[in-house]
Amino acid sequence: MTLRWRLTLLVTVILTLTFLVLGSLVYLFMGRYLTSAVDRSLAFRAQEVVSSIKVESNFLRQQRITLPDVNVFAAPDIFLQIVDSEGFVVTRSYNLGRQTLPVGPQTLIQARQGIAFFTTEAIDNYSLRVYNVPLLLRGQPVGLLQVATILSTVEKTLGNLRRVLIFLGLVAVLMATILGYILARAALRPIERLTQVAAQIGEGRDLAQRVPYHGPMDEIGRLAATFNAMLGRLQRAYTRLEEAYSAQRRFVADASHELRTPLTTIRGNVDLLRKMKGADMATQEEALADIASEAERMSRLVNDLLTLARADAGQEIKREPMEIAGLMQEVARQAPLLGEATFTATGLENLAGRQIMGNRDYLKQLLFILLDNAFKYTPAGGEIELAASVKPEGLVIEVKDTGPGIAPADLEHIFERFYRADTTRSSGGTGLGLAIARWIVEQHQGEIKVESRVGEGTTFRVILPLLRSA
């Protein structure tokens, strides 16, 4: 059974139960009201009869009751009867004919208590409402006045009411079913659209689609908004997944290319050595030197690939409080060995006592990546500067060179893996260094930026958060 029909059935059942309860209460209250009206009429007529009864005394001071003519108080639907204390009929109204009002033992027992009461009796398939009034003489019950009427009018009225309630109930249930179905359909229409959009997305994989909802922000509105937000997250995740898959394919292709070159060189030199048995030592040394150089290059590439693989696996760099001055001075001492350009270090004296949360080995690798690039692309006679300063945003480390610079079109790609500008492809790098540098900076909660002008040089700026002084 569909949700629409379940909601319709639920509304119908609830309305049916509600109408049954209300109809039963109306029927019950109406029955009590009509019976109460009959009782008041009978009590009034009995009071008239009792008021007409006379108590007379003879010369012996003996009292006796003189009864009025009960036919005076009778009516077509009002019957009167008086019985003595034993239940024998003393007098009755003519409209009873040969019938008498029922007087059972229980009625006489209650009459002896001297309290008027109502009973409902059955006679010849008719229901009678009887008002029983004890007749007292000197405080003792000597007889019983009974005033009765047939309840056919009440029963007829209640029967008509019952038929009306049943008819109205059936009409109400039918209307509830129709209206419940219409309301359920209207309420579930946004969910149907949501289902259709979900099915279309499943068939066409178009995560750009959204549920077109313009109604109030009720439960359905929040569901549509949540579903649209989920689609947005899925679209972004799917886009990132496609980008990652594309990057992975490029990564594998570039890694294969980078590894193929040194392997080809090594195999070529090995084949050369095999063919040139007994060749002069100079040629053999040259081939062995090429093999060692390419093996070292391949080792660096594999180490870089392992570093990036750890980054992709979500590995975090273990950090601890450390003073930055000693590391910067050590790097400044070793940097001139990287190339022939003129190297200077400035601002290191301002770092005394400054601490950061860092990893010494990875920070040293970061600085040498930047310096190695600077020396690699700066010709002899050029200038390279390692500058450090403390600013409000944190520790600022800059590596400046006077090399050829980077074209604007290449600036936004230089931190991508295996990316190398056309002007630098002859440098022999792998294109992984800056990608590793960015990962190290991000692991240190820092930021890395680059500024460059073609023909004037390049500046890499690293900003790392400082620990507050105690």
Short mmCIF file of C-alpha atoms in Angstrom, two decimals:
data_model
loop_
_atom_site.label_atom_id
_atom_site.label_comp_id
_atom_site.label_asym_id
_atom_site.label_seq_id
_atom_site.Cartn_x
_atom_site.Cartn_y
_atom_site.Cartn_z
CA MET A 1 0.00 0.00 0.00
CA THR A 2 1.37 3.39 -0.99
CA LEU A 3 2.02 6.16 1.52
CA ARG A 4 -0.76 8.20 -0.08
CA TRP A 5 -3.34 5.50 0.61
CA ARG A 6 -1.98 4.87 4.10
CA LEU A 7 -2.42 8.56 4.94
CA THR A 8 -5.91 8.51 3.42
CA LEU A 9 -6.83 5.41 5.43
CA LEU A 10 -5.41 6.97 8.59
CA VAL A 11 -7.46 10.16 8.11
CA THR A 12 -10.58 8.10 7.37
CA VAL A 13 -10.16 5.89 10.45
CA ILE A 14 -9.52 8.88 12.73
CA LEU A 15 -12.53 10.78 11.40
CA THR A 16 -14.75 7.67 11.63
CA LEU A 17 -13.76 7.07 15.26
CA THR A 18 -14.28 10.76 16.04
CA PHE A 19 -17.73 10.75 14.44
CA LEU A 20 -18.66 7.53 16.27
CA VAL A 21 -17.73 9.07 19.61
CA LEU A 22 -19.50 12.38 18.88
CA GLY A 23 -22.57 10.62 17.41
CA SER A 24 -22.80 8.33 20.42
CA LEU A 25 -22.59 11.30 22.78
CA VAL A 26 -25.25 13.20 20.83
CA TYR A 27 -27.52 10.14 20.81
CA LEU A 28 -26.97 9.55 24.52
CA PHE A 29 -27.58 13.18 25.51
CA MET A 30 -30.65 13.42 23.29
CA GLY A 31 -32.11 10.24 24.86
CA ARG A 32 -31.49 11.60 28.33
CA TYR A 33 -32.99 14.97 27.41
CA LEU A 34 -36.18 13.45 25.98
CA THR A 35 -36.56 11.05 28.91
CA SER A 36 -36.03 13.93 31.32
CA ALA A 37 -38.76 15.92 29.56
CA VAL A 38 -41.14 12.95 29.87
CA ASP A 39 -40.24 12.55 33.55
CA ARG A 40 -40.94 16.21 34.25
CA SER A 41 -44.36 15.91 32.55
CA LEU A 42 -45.27 12.80 34.56
CA ALA A 43 -44.11 14.38 37.82
CA PHE A 44 -46.18 17.48 37.14
CA ARG A 45 -49.32 15.39 36.45
CA ALA A 46 -48.71 13.30 39.57
CA GLN A 47 -48.37 16.44 41.65
CA GLU A 48 -51.78 17.59 40.41
CA VAL A 49 -53.37 14.28 41.43
CA VAL A 50 -51.73 14.28 44.86
CA SER A 51 -52.91 17.84 45.45
CA SER A 52 -56.51 16.74 44.79
CA ILE A 53 -56.43 13.90 47.33
CA LYS A 54 -58.30 14.73 50.56
CA VAL A 55 -57.80 13.29 54.03
CA GLU A 56 -61.08 13.26 56.06
CA SER A 57 -61.78 12.40 59.75
CA ASN A 58 -65.06 10.91 61.19
CA PHE A 59 -66.56 11.53 64.62
CA LEU A 60 -64.36 8.76 66.00
CA ARG A 61 -61.36 10.82 64.77
CA GLN A 62 -60.49 8.14 62.27
CA GLN A 63 -58.86 9.43 59.05
CA ARG A 64 -59.38 8.13 55.57
CA ILE A 65 -58.25 9.17 52.06
CA THR A 66 -60.75 10.42 49.53
CA LEU A 67 -59.41 9.89 46.02
CA PRO A 68 -60.26 12.21 43.14
CA ASP A 69 -61.54 11.04 39.77
CA VAL A 70 -58.31 10.05 38.00
CA ASN A 71 -59.99 10.34 34.60
CA VAL A 72 -59.95 14.09 35.03
CA PHE A 73 -56.17 13.99 34.91
CA ALA A 74 -55.85 11.36 32.18
CA ALA A 75 -55.01 12.13 28.57
CA PRO A 76 -54.62 10.06 25.40
CA ASP A 77 -50.98 9.46 26.24
CA ILE A 78 -51.23 9.74 30.04
CA PHE A 79 -52.41 6.76 32.10
CA LEU A 80 -53.17 6.77 35.83
CA GLN A 81 -53.64 3.99 38.33
CA ILE A 82 -53.89 3.80 42.11
CA VAL A 83 -53.21 0.56 44.02
CA ASP A 84 -53.31 -0.24 47.72
CA SER A 85 -50.36 -1.32 49.82
CA GLU A 86 -50.84 -4.93 48.71
CA GLY A 87 -50.80 -4.08 45.02
CA PHE A 88 -54.53 -4.41 44.32
CA VAL A 89 -55.93 -1.86 41.91
CA VAL A 90 -58.16 0.69 43.64
CA THR A 91 -58.89 2.84 40.62
CA ARG A 92 -57.53 3.50 37.16
CA SER A 93 -58.16 5.76 34.18
CA TYR A 94 -60.58 4.62 31.48
CA ASN A 95 -57.96 4.91 28.69
CA LEU A 96 -56.22 1.83 30.10
CA GLY A 97 -59.18 -0.30 29.01
CA ARG A 98 -58.76 -3.77 30.41
CA GLN A 99 -55.05 -3.27 30.94
CA THR A 100 -53.44 -2.40 34.21
CA LEU A 101 -50.14 -0.82 34.85
CA PRO A 102 -47.56 -3.39 35.99
CA VAL A 103 -46.96 -3.51 39.75
CA GLY A 104 -44.25 -5.94 40.68
CA PRO A 105 -42.95 -6.95 44.10
CA GLN A 106 -39.89 -4.75 43.68
CA THR A 107 -42.15 -1.76 42.95
CA LEU A 108 -44.13 -2.36 46.21
CA ILE A 109 -40.91 -2.73 48.19
CA GLN A 110 -39.62 0.60 46.90
CA ALA A 111 -43.04 2.25 47.49
CA ARG A 112 -42.96 1.23 51.18
CA GLN A 113 -39.86 3.39 51.55
CA GLY A 114 -42.07 6.45 50.92
CA ILE A 115 -39.94 7.92 48.10
CA ALA A 116 -41.24 8.59 44.57
CA PHE A 117 -39.34 6.90 41.75
CA PHE A 118 -39.39 6.23 37.99
CA THR A 119 -39.43 2.86 36.24
CA THR A 120 -39.53 1.74 32.63
CA GLU A 121 -41.89 -1.14 31.99
CA ALA A 122 -42.95 -3.14 28.94
CA ILE A 123 -46.58 -3.97 28.13
CA ASP A 124 -47.87 -5.43 24.86
CA ASN A 125 -44.61 -4.58 23.04
CA TYR A 126 -44.84 -0.98 24.26
CA SER A 127 -42.38 0.73 26.51
CA LEU A 128 -43.94 2.65 29.40
CA ARG A 129 -42.36 5.28 31.54
CA VAL A 130 -44.00 5.05 34.97
CA TYR A 131 -43.79 7.57 37.82
CA ASN A 132 -44.59 5.90 41.13
CA VAL A 133 -45.70 8.14 44.03
CA PRO A 134 -46.39 6.52 47.44
CA LEU A 135 -49.62 7.70 49.15
CA LEU A 136 -49.02 8.32 52.88
CA LEU A 137 -51.43 8.46 55.81
CA ARG A 138 -49.97 9.55 59.12
CA GLY A 139 -46.52 8.99 57.57
CA GLN A 140 -47.24 5.41 56.58
CA PRO A 141 -47.64 4.27 52.91
CA VAL A 142 -51.21 3.13 52.29
CA GLY A 143 -51.19 3.06 48.51
CA LEU A 144 -49.32 3.92 45.30
CA LEU A 145 -50.17 6.42 42.58
CA GLN A 146 -48.80 5.48 39.14
CA VAL A 147 -48.69 7.95 36.25
CA ALA A 148 -47.43 6.46 32.97
CA THR A 149 -46.96 7.34 29.33
CA ILE A 150 -45.89 5.42 26.26
CA LEU A 151 -42.31 6.16 25.06
CA SER A 152 -43.14 5.68 21.37
CA THR A 153 -42.57 9.37 20.62
CA VAL A 154 -39.19 9.29 22.32
CA GLU A 155 -38.24 6.06 20.59
CA LYS A 156 -39.39 7.40 17.24
CA THR A 157 -37.38 10.58 17.72
CA LEU A 158 -34.30 8.61 18.75
CA GLY A 159 -34.78 6.24 15.81
CA ASN A 160 -34.88 9.17 13.39
CA LEU A 161 -31.82 10.67 15.06
CA ARG A 162 -30.01 7.33 14.78
CA ARG A 163 -30.76 7.08 11.05
CA VAL A 164 -29.65 10.69 10.50
CA LEU A 165 -26.42 10.09 12.37
CA ILE A 166 -25.71 6.91 10.41
CA PHE A 167 -26.39 8.68 7.11
CA LEU A 168 -24.28 11.69 8.07
CA GLY A 169 -21.55 9.34 9.28
CA LEU A 170 -21.41 7.48 5.98
CA VAL A 171 -21.37 10.77 4.06
CA ALA A 172 -18.65 12.12 6.37
CA VAL A 173 -16.53 8.97 5.95
CA LEU A 174 -16.91 9.15 2.16
CA MET A 175 -16.02 12.85 2.13
CA ALA A 176 -13.11 12.18 4.49
CA THR A 177 -11.79 9.49 2.17
CA ILE A 178 -12.03 11.75 -0.89
CA LEU A 179 -10.62 14.83 0.85
CA GLY A 180 -7.93 12.75 2.59
CA TYR A 181 -6.79 11.36 -0.74
CA ILE A 182 -6.73 14.84 -2.31
CA LEU A 183 -4.85 16.35 0.64
CA ALA A 184 -2.40 13.44 0.79
CA ARG A 185 -1.76 13.78 -2.92
CA ALA A 186 -1.18 17.54 -2.60
CA ALA A 187 1.06 17.08 0.45
CA LEU A 188 3.11 14.31 -1.15
CA ARG A 189 3.47 15.99 -4.55
CA PRO A 190 6.84 17.59 -3.56
CA ILE A 191 8.03 14.16 -2.42
CA GLU A 192 6.98 12.71 -5.78
CA ARG A 193 8.99 15.44 -7.54
CA LEU A 194 11.89 14.68 -5.22
CA THR A 195 11.62 10.99 -6.13
CA GLN A 196 11.51 11.84 -9.85
CA VAL A 197 14.58 14.06 -9.56
CA ALA A 198 16.40 11.33 -7.61
CA ALA A 199 15.47 8.79 -10.31
CA GLN A 200 16.64 11.15 -13.06
CA ILE A 201 19.90 11.72 -11.24
CA GLY A 202 20.32 7.97 -10.82
CA GLU A 203 19.73 7.39 -14.53
CA GLY A 204 21.64 10.34 -15.95
CA ARG A 205 24.10 11.03 -13.09
CA ASP A 206 23.29 14.73 -13.37
CA LEU A 207 24.08 16.00 -9.87
CA ALA A 208 23.43 19.59 -10.99
CA GLN A 209 19.65 19.04 -10.82
CA ARG A 210 17.69 20.34 -7.83
CA VAL A 211 14.19 19.77 -6.47
CA PRO A 212 12.00 22.71 -7.63
CA TYR A 213 10.25 23.60 -4.34
CA HIS A 214 8.77 27.07 -3.72
CA GLY A 215 6.37 26.36 -0.85
CA PRO A 216 6.64 27.18 2.86
CA MET A 217 9.57 25.92 4.87
CA ASP A 218 7.57 23.19 6.59
CA GLU A 219 8.54 19.52 6.91
CA ILE A 220 8.34 19.04 3.14
CA GLY A 221 10.24 22.27 2.56
CA ARG A 222 13.00 21.23 4.96
CA LEU A 223 13.15 17.82 3.30
CA ALA A 224 13.53 19.43 -0.14
CA ALA A 225 16.16 21.86 1.19
CA THR A 226 18.05 19.02 2.87
CA PHE A 227 17.90 16.95 -0.31
CA ASN A 228 19.14 19.87 -2.42
CA ALA A 229 21.95 20.50 0.08
CA MET A 230 22.86 16.82 -0.08
CA LEU A 231 22.91 17.01 -3.89
CA GLY A 232 25.21 20.01 -3.64
CA ARG A 233 27.61 18.12 -1.38
CA LEU A 234 27.47 15.08 -3.64
CA GLN A 235 28.13 17.25 -6.68
CA ARG A 236 31.16 18.84 -5.01
CA ALA A 237 32.40 15.44 -3.83
CA TYR A 238 31.86 13.94 -7.28
CA THR A 239 33.67 16.88 -8.87
CA ARG A 240 36.57 16.47 -6.45
CA LEU A 241 36.58 12.73 -7.14
CA GLU A 242 36.73 13.32 -10.89
CA GLU A 243 39.50 15.87 -10.39
CA ALA A 244 41.36 13.44 -8.13
CA TYR A 245 40.91 10.63 -10.64
CA SER A 246 42.13 12.86 -13.45
CA ALA A 247 45.05 14.00 -11.32
CA GLN A 248 45.82 10.39 -10.48
CA ARG A 249 45.91 9.45 -14.14
CA ARG A 250 48.20 12.39 -14.88
CA PHE A 251 50.28 11.46 -11.86
CA VAL A 252 50.72 7.86 -13.01
CA ALA A 253 51.48 8.97 -16.57
CA ASP A 254 54.01 11.58 -15.42
CA ALA A 255 55.59 9.21 -12.91
CA SER A 256 55.88 6.53 -15.56
CA HIS A 257 57.48 9.05 -17.91
CA GLU A 258 59.88 10.32 -15.27
CA LEU A 259 60.89 6.81 -14.25
CA ARG A 260 61.22 5.59 -17.83
CA THR A 261 63.92 8.14 -18.69
CA PRO A 262 66.47 7.10 -16.03
CA LEU A 263 65.66 3.44 -16.53
CA THR A 264 66.24 3.79 -20.27
CA THR A 265 69.56 5.52 -19.60
CA ILE A 266 70.62 2.81 -17.13
CA ARG A 267 69.65 -0.02 -19.47
CA GLY A 268 71.39 1.66 -22.38
CA ASN A 269 74.62 2.04 -20.44
CA VAL A 270 74.42 -1.54 -19.15
CA ASP A 271 73.99 -2.81 -22.71
CA LEU A 272 76.87 -0.59 -23.79
CA LEU A 273 79.13 -2.05 -21.10
CA ARG A 274 78.20 -5.57 -22.13
CA LYS A 275 79.01 -4.91 -25.77
CA MET A 276 82.23 -3.02 -25.01
CA LYS A 277 84.04 -5.69 -23.02
CA GLY A 278 87.66 -4.74 -22.80
CA ALA A 279 86.98 -1.11 -23.71
CA ASP A 280 89.12 1.61 -22.22
CA MET A 281 88.54 2.52 -18.58
CA ALA A 282 87.47 6.09 -19.39
CA THR A 283 84.46 4.89 -21.37
CA GLN A 284 83.49 2.43 -18.66
CA GLU A 285 83.80 5.08 -15.95
CA GLU A 286 81.65 7.46 -17.99
CA ALA A 287 78.93 4.79 -18.41
CA LEU A 288 79.05 3.90 -14.71
CA ALA A 289 78.83 7.58 -13.79
CA ASP A 290 75.70 7.93 -15.96
CA ILE A 291 74.19 4.86 -14.30
CA ALA A 292 74.93 6.21 -10.80
CA SER A 293 73.55 9.65 -11.68
CA GLU A 294 70.31 8.27 -13.10
CA ALA A 295 69.94 5.84 -10.17
CA GLU A 296 70.35 8.75 -7.75
CA ARG A 297 67.81 10.76 -9.72
CA MET A 298 65.39 7.84 -9.68
CA SER A 299 65.93 7.43 -5.94
CA ARG A 300 65.05 11.09 -5.35
CA LEU A 301 61.95 10.70 -7.49
CA VAL A 302 60.86 7.60 -5.58
CA ASN A 303 61.42 9.37 -2.24
CA ASP A 304 59.33 12.33 -3.45
CA LEU A 305 56.61 9.98 -4.63
CA LEU A 306 56.60 8.26 -1.24
CA THR A 307 56.30 11.61 0.52
CA LEU A 308 53.32 12.60 -1.63
CA ALA A 309 51.78 9.14 -1.15
CA ARG A 310 51.93 9.69 2.62
CA ALA A 311 50.28 13.07 2.12
CA ASP A 312 47.51 11.51 0.03
CA ALA A 313 46.99 8.85 2.70
CA GLY A 314 46.27 11.60 5.24
CA GLN A 315 49.50 11.17 7.21
CA GLU A 316 50.12 14.09 9.54
CA ILE A 317 53.51 15.48 10.37
CA LYS A 318 54.41 15.10 14.04
CA ARG A 319 55.18 18.54 15.42
CA GLU A 320 56.59 19.88 18.66
CA PRO A 321 57.71 23.26 20.03
CA MET A 322 61.07 24.23 18.52
CA GLU A 323 63.25 27.29 18.18
CA ILE A 324 63.45 28.41 14.57
CA ALA A 325 66.68 30.44 14.81
CA GLY A 326 69.04 27.41 14.92
CA LEU A 327 67.38 25.76 11.91
CA MET A 328 67.51 28.97 9.86
CA GLN A 329 71.19 29.48 10.64
CA GLU A 330 72.01 25.88 9.73
CA VAL A 331 70.20 26.23 6.39
CA ALA A 332 71.97 29.54 5.74
CA ARG A 333 75.37 27.89 6.25
CA GLN A 334 74.62 25.00 3.86
CA ALA A 335 72.76 26.93 1.16
CA PRO A 336 75.81 28.35 -0.71
CA LEU A 337 76.81 24.79 -1.63
CA LEU A 338 73.68 24.46 -3.82
CA GLY A 339 74.89 26.64 -6.69
CA GLU A 340 77.08 29.45 -8.00
CA ALA A 341 74.72 32.41 -7.44
CA THR A 342 75.47 34.93 -4.69
CA PHE A 343 73.64 33.99 -1.50
CA THR A 344 72.75 36.25 1.43
CA ALA A 345 70.70 35.68 4.60
CA THR A 346 69.01 38.59 6.38
CA GLY A 347 66.87 39.01 9.50
CA LEU A 348 68.04 35.80 11.18
CA GLU A 349 69.22 37.74 14.23
CA ASN A 350 65.61 38.73 14.95
CA LEU A 351 64.54 35.10 15.48
CA ALA A 352 66.32 34.53 18.80
CA GLY A 353 63.95 32.92 21.31
CA ARG A 354 61.13 32.57 18.77
CA GLN A 355 59.35 29.20 18.77
CA ILE A 356 56.93 27.46 16.48
CA MET A 357 55.10 24.12 16.49
CA GLY A 358 57.08 22.30 13.84
CA ASN A 359 59.06 19.34 12.59
CA ARG A 360 62.73 20.18 12.09
CA ASP A 361 63.40 17.67 9.30
CA TYR A 362 60.37 18.60 7.22
CA LEU A 363 60.96 22.36 7.66
CA LYS A 364 64.55 21.89 6.54
CA GLN A 365 63.30 19.94 3.52
CA LEU A 366 60.88 22.81 2.76
CA LEU A 367 63.60 25.45 2.84
CA PHE A 368 65.99 23.42 0.71
CA ILE A 369 63.26 22.78 -1.87
CA LEU A 370 62.77 26.54 -2.24
CA LEU A 371 66.49 27.31 -2.19
CA ASP A 372 67.35 24.49 -4.59
CA ASN A 373 64.78 25.85 -7.08
CA ALA A 374 66.22 29.34 -6.66
CA PHE A 375 69.80 28.19 -7.33
CA LYS A 376 68.64 25.93 -10.16
CA TYR A 377 66.96 28.71 -12.12
CA THR A 378 69.28 31.60 -11.19
CA PRO A 379 72.34 31.90 -13.47
CA ALA A 380 75.86 32.44 -12.16
CA GLY A 381 76.24 36.00 -10.98
CA GLY A 382 72.63 36.25 -9.92
CA GLU A 383 71.51 36.89 -6.34
CA ILE A 384 69.53 34.74 -3.93
CA GLU A 385 68.31 35.97 -0.55
CA LEU A 386 66.90 34.08 2.44
CA ALA A 387 65.01 36.61 4.57
CA ALA A 388 63.21 36.08 7.89
CA SER A 389 61.06 38.49 9.87
CA VAL A 390 58.47 38.49 12.63
CA LYS A 391 55.20 40.17 11.75
CA PRO A 392 51.70 40.23 13.27
CA GLU A 393 50.61 37.36 11.03
CA GLY A 394 53.50 35.18 12.26
CA LEU A 395 56.96 34.11 11.11
CA VAL A 396 57.57 35.21 7.51
CA ILE A 397 60.32 33.42 5.52
CA GLU A 398 61.12 34.65 2.02
CA VAL A 399 63.33 33.10 -0.67
CA LYS A 400 64.09 35.65 -3.38
CA ASP A 401 66.02 35.15 -6.59
CA THR A 402 66.91 37.17 -9.67
CA GLY A 403 66.25 34.36 -12.10
CA PRO A 404 64.12 34.42 -15.29
CA GLY A 405 60.84 34.57 -13.35
CA ILE A 406 57.64 32.66 -13.95
CA ALA A 407 55.03 33.53 -16.56
CA PRO A 408 51.59 34.54 -15.18
CA ALA A 409 49.97 31.58 -16.94
CA ASP A 410 52.27 29.19 -15.04
CA LEU A 411 51.95 30.75 -11.57
CA GLU A 412 48.64 29.09 -10.75
CA HIS A 413 50.00 25.64 -11.67
CA ILE A 414 53.45 25.59 -10.11
CA PHE A 415 52.27 23.75 -6.96
CA GLU A 416 50.73 20.95 -9.03
CA ARG A 417 52.55 17.64 -9.21
CA PHE A 418 54.86 17.11 -12.16
CA TYR A 419 54.03 20.56 -13.50
CA ARG A 420 57.00 22.35 -15.05
CA ALA A 421 56.91 25.44 -17.19
CA ASP A 422 58.20 25.00 -20.73
CA THR A 423 61.16 27.28 -20.00
CA THR A 424 62.32 25.08 -17.12
CA ARG A 425 61.90 21.59 -18.54
CA SER A 426 65.59 21.39 -19.36
CA SER A 427 66.51 21.82 -15.69
CA GLY A 428 66.16 18.13 -14.90
CA GLY A 429 63.69 18.49 -12.02
CA THR A 430 60.77 16.18 -11.39
CA GLY A 431 58.12 18.81 -10.75
CA LEU A 432 57.30 17.37 -7.32
CA GLY A 433 59.30 19.68 -5.04
CA LEU A 434 56.79 22.55 -4.78
CA ALA A 435 53.88 20.12 -4.29
CA ILE A 436 55.78 18.65 -1.33
CA ALA A 437 56.59 22.16 -0.07
CA ARG A 438 52.93 23.15 -0.07
CA TRP A 439 52.00 19.98 1.85
CA ILE A 440 54.66 20.66 4.49
CA VAL A 441 53.43 24.25 4.93
CA GLU A 442 49.80 23.13 5.22
CA GLN A 443 50.77 20.54 7.83
CA HIS A 444 52.33 23.38 9.85
CA GLN A 445 49.07 25.40 9.68
CA GLY A 446 50.87 27.91 7.48
CA GLU A 447 50.54 29.53 4.09
CA ILE A 448 52.82 29.70 1.04
CA LYS A 449 52.63 32.36 -1.66
CA VAL A 450 54.60 33.21 -4.77
CA GLU A 451 55.25 36.46 -6.60
CA SER A 452 57.16 36.63 -9.87
CA ARG A 453 57.88 38.86 -12.82
CA VAL A 454 59.33 37.55 -16.04
CA GLY A 455 62.95 38.67 -16.38
CA GLU A 456 63.13 40.09 -12.84
CA GLY A 457 62.96 37.10 -10.49
CA THR A 458 60.70 35.20 -8.13
CA THR A 459 59.85 35.43 -4.42
CA PHE A 460 58.40 32.55 -2.40
CA ARG A 461 56.86 33.65 0.91
CA VAL A 462 56.09 31.19 3.71
CA ILE A 463 54.05 32.30 6.75
CA LEU A 464 54.10 30.10 9.85
CA PRO A 465 52.26 30.73 13.15
CA LEU A 466 54.49 31.55 16.13
CA LEU A 467 54.04 30.28 19.66
CA ARG A 468 53.32 32.99 22.20
CA SER A 469 56.22 33.82 24.46
CA ALA A 470 55.83 32.63 28.04
#
